PDB file of C-alpha atoms in Angstrom:
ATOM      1  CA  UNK A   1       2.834 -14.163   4.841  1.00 75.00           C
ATOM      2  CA  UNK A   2       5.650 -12.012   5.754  1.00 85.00           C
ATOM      3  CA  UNK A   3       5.378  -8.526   5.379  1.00 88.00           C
ATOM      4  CA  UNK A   4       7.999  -6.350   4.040  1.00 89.00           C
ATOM      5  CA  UNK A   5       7.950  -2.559   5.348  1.00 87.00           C
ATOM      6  CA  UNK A   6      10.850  -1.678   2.088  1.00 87.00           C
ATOM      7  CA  UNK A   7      11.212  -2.939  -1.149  1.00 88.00           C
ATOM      8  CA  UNK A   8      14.983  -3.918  -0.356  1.00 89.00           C
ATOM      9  CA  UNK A   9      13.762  -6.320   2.495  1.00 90.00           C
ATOM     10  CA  UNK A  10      12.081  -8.265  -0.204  1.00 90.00           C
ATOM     11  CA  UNK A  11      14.599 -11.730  -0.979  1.00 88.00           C
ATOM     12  CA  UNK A  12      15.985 -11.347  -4.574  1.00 85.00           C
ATOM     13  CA  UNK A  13      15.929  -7.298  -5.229  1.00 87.00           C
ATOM     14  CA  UNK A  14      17.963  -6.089  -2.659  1.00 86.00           C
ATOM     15  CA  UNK A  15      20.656  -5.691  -5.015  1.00 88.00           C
ATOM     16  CA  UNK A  16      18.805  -3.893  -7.449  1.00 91.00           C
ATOM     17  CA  UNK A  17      18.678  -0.248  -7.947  1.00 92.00           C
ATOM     18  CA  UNK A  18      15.042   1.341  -7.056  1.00 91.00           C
ATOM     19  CA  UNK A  19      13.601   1.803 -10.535  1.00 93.00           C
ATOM     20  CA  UNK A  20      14.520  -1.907 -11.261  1.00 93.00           C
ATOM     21  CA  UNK A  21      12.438  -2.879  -8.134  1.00 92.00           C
ATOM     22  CA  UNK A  22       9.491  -1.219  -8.295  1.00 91.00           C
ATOM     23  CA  UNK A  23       9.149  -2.051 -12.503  1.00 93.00           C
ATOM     24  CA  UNK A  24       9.641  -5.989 -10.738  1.00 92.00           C
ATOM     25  CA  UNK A  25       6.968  -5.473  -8.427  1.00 91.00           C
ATOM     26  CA  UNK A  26       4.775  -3.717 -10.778  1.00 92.00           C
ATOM     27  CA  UNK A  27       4.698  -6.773 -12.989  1.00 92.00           C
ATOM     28  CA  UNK A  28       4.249  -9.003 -10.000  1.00 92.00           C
ATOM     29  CA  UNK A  29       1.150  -7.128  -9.451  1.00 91.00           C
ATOM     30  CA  UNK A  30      -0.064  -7.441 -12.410  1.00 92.00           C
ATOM     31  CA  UNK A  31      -0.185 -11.361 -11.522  1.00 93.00           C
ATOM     32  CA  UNK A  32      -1.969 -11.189  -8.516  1.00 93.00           C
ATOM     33  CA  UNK A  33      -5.621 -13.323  -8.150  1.00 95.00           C
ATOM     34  CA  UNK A  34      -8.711 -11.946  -8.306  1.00 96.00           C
ATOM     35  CA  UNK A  35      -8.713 -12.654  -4.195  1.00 96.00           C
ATOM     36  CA  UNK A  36      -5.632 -10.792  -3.695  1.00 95.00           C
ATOM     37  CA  UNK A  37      -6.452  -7.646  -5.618  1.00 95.00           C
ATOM     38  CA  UNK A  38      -9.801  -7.139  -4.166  1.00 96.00           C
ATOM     39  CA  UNK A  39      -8.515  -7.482  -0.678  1.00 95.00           C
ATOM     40  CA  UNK A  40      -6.526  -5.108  -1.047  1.00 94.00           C
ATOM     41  CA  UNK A  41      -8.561  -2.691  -3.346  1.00 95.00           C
ATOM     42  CA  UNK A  42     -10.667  -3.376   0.013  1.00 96.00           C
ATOM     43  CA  UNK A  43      -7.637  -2.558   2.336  1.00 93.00           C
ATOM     44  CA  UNK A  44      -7.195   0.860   0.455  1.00 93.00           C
ATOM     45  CA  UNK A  45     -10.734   1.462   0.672  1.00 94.00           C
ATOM     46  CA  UNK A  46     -10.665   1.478   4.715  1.00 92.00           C
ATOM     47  CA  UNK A  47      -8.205   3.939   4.608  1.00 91.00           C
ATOM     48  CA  UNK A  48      -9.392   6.053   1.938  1.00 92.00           C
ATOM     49  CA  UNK A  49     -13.054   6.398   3.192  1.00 94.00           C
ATOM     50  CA  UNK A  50     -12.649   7.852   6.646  1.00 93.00           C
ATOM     51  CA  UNK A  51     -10.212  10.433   5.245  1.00 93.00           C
ATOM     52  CA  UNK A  52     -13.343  11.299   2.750  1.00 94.00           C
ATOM     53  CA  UNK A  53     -15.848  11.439   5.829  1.00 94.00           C
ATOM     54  CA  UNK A  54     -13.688  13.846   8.050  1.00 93.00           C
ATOM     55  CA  UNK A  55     -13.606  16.137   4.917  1.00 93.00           C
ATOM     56  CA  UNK A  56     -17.224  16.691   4.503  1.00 93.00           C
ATOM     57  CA  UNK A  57     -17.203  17.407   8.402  1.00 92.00           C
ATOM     58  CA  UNK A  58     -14.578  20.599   7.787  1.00 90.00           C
ATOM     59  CA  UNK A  59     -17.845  22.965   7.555  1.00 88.00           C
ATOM     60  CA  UNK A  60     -18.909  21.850  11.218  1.00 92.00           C
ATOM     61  CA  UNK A  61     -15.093  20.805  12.647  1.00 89.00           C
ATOM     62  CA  UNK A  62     -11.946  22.150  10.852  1.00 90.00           C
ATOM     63  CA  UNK A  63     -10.170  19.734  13.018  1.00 92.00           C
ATOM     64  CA  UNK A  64     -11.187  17.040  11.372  1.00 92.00           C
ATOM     65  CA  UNK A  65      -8.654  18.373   8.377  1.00 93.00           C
ATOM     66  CA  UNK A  66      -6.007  17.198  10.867  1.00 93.00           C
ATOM     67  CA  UNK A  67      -7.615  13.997  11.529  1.00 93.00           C
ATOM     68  CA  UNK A  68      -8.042  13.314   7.760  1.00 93.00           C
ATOM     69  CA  UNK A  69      -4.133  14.424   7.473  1.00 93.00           C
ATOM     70  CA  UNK A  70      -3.053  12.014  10.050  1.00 93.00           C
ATOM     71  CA  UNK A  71      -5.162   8.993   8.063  1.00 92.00           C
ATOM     72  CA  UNK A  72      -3.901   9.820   5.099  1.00 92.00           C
ATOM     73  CA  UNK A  73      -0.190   9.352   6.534  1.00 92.00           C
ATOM     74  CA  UNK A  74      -0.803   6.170   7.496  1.00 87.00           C
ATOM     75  CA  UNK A  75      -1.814   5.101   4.173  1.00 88.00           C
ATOM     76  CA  UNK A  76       1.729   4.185   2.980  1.00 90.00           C
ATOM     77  CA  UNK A  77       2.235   2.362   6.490  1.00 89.00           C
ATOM     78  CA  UNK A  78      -0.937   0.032   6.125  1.00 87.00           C
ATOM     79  CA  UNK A  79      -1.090  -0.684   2.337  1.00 92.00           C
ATOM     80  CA  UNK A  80       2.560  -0.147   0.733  1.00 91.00           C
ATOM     81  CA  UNK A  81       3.505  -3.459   3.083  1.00 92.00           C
ATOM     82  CA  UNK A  82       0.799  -5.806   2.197  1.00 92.00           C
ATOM     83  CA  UNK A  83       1.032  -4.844  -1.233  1.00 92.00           C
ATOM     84  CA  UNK A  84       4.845  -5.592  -1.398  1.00 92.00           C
ATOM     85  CA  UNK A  85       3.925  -9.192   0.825  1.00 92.00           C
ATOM     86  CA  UNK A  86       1.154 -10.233  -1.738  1.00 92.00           C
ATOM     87  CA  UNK A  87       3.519  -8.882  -4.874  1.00 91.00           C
ATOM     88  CA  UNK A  88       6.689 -10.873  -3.395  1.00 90.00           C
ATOM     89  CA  UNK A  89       5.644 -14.313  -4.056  1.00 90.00           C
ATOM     90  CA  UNK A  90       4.947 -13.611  -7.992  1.00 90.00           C
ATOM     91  CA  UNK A  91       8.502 -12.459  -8.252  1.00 88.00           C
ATOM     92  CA  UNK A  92      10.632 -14.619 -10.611  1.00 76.00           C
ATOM     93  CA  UNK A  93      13.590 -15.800  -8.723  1.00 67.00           C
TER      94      UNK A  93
END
């Protein structure tokens, strides 16, 4: 599986204009497997959680509002990709 950091790295919509992409990706979602979805329902999770933890630790570690900020940046970098890999292969060429 090849993952694509952009939606114009993806084969057949790097011509298109942005809104056209992501309404083609959408529906390509909305054809993913059972499998697919939960892995990465599960891969947002990972992310998601920590951020949640560090943010009931504020009233003993303000810090960990930075460390929470930090996760939360990484969010796009981690999921956005394997989301456009898994959506890529339902596209209609």
């Amino acid at each position: 599986m090849r993952l694509y950091s952009s939606t114009k790295q993806i084969p057949g919509l790097e011509d298109k204009p942005l809104s056209e992409r992501l309404q083609l990706l959408e529906e390509a979602g909305k054809q993913m497997t059972v499998p697919e979805k939960t892995m990465l329902n599960i891969l947002k999770l990972l992310v998601l959680v920590p951020v949640f933890v560090l943010v009931l630790r504020v009233s003993s570690d303000w810090t960990a509002l930075v460390w929470a900020a930090m996760i939360l940046l990484l969010y796009p970098i981690f999921v956005k990709p394997v989301q456009y890999s898994i959506s890529a292969k339902y596209l209609k060429k």
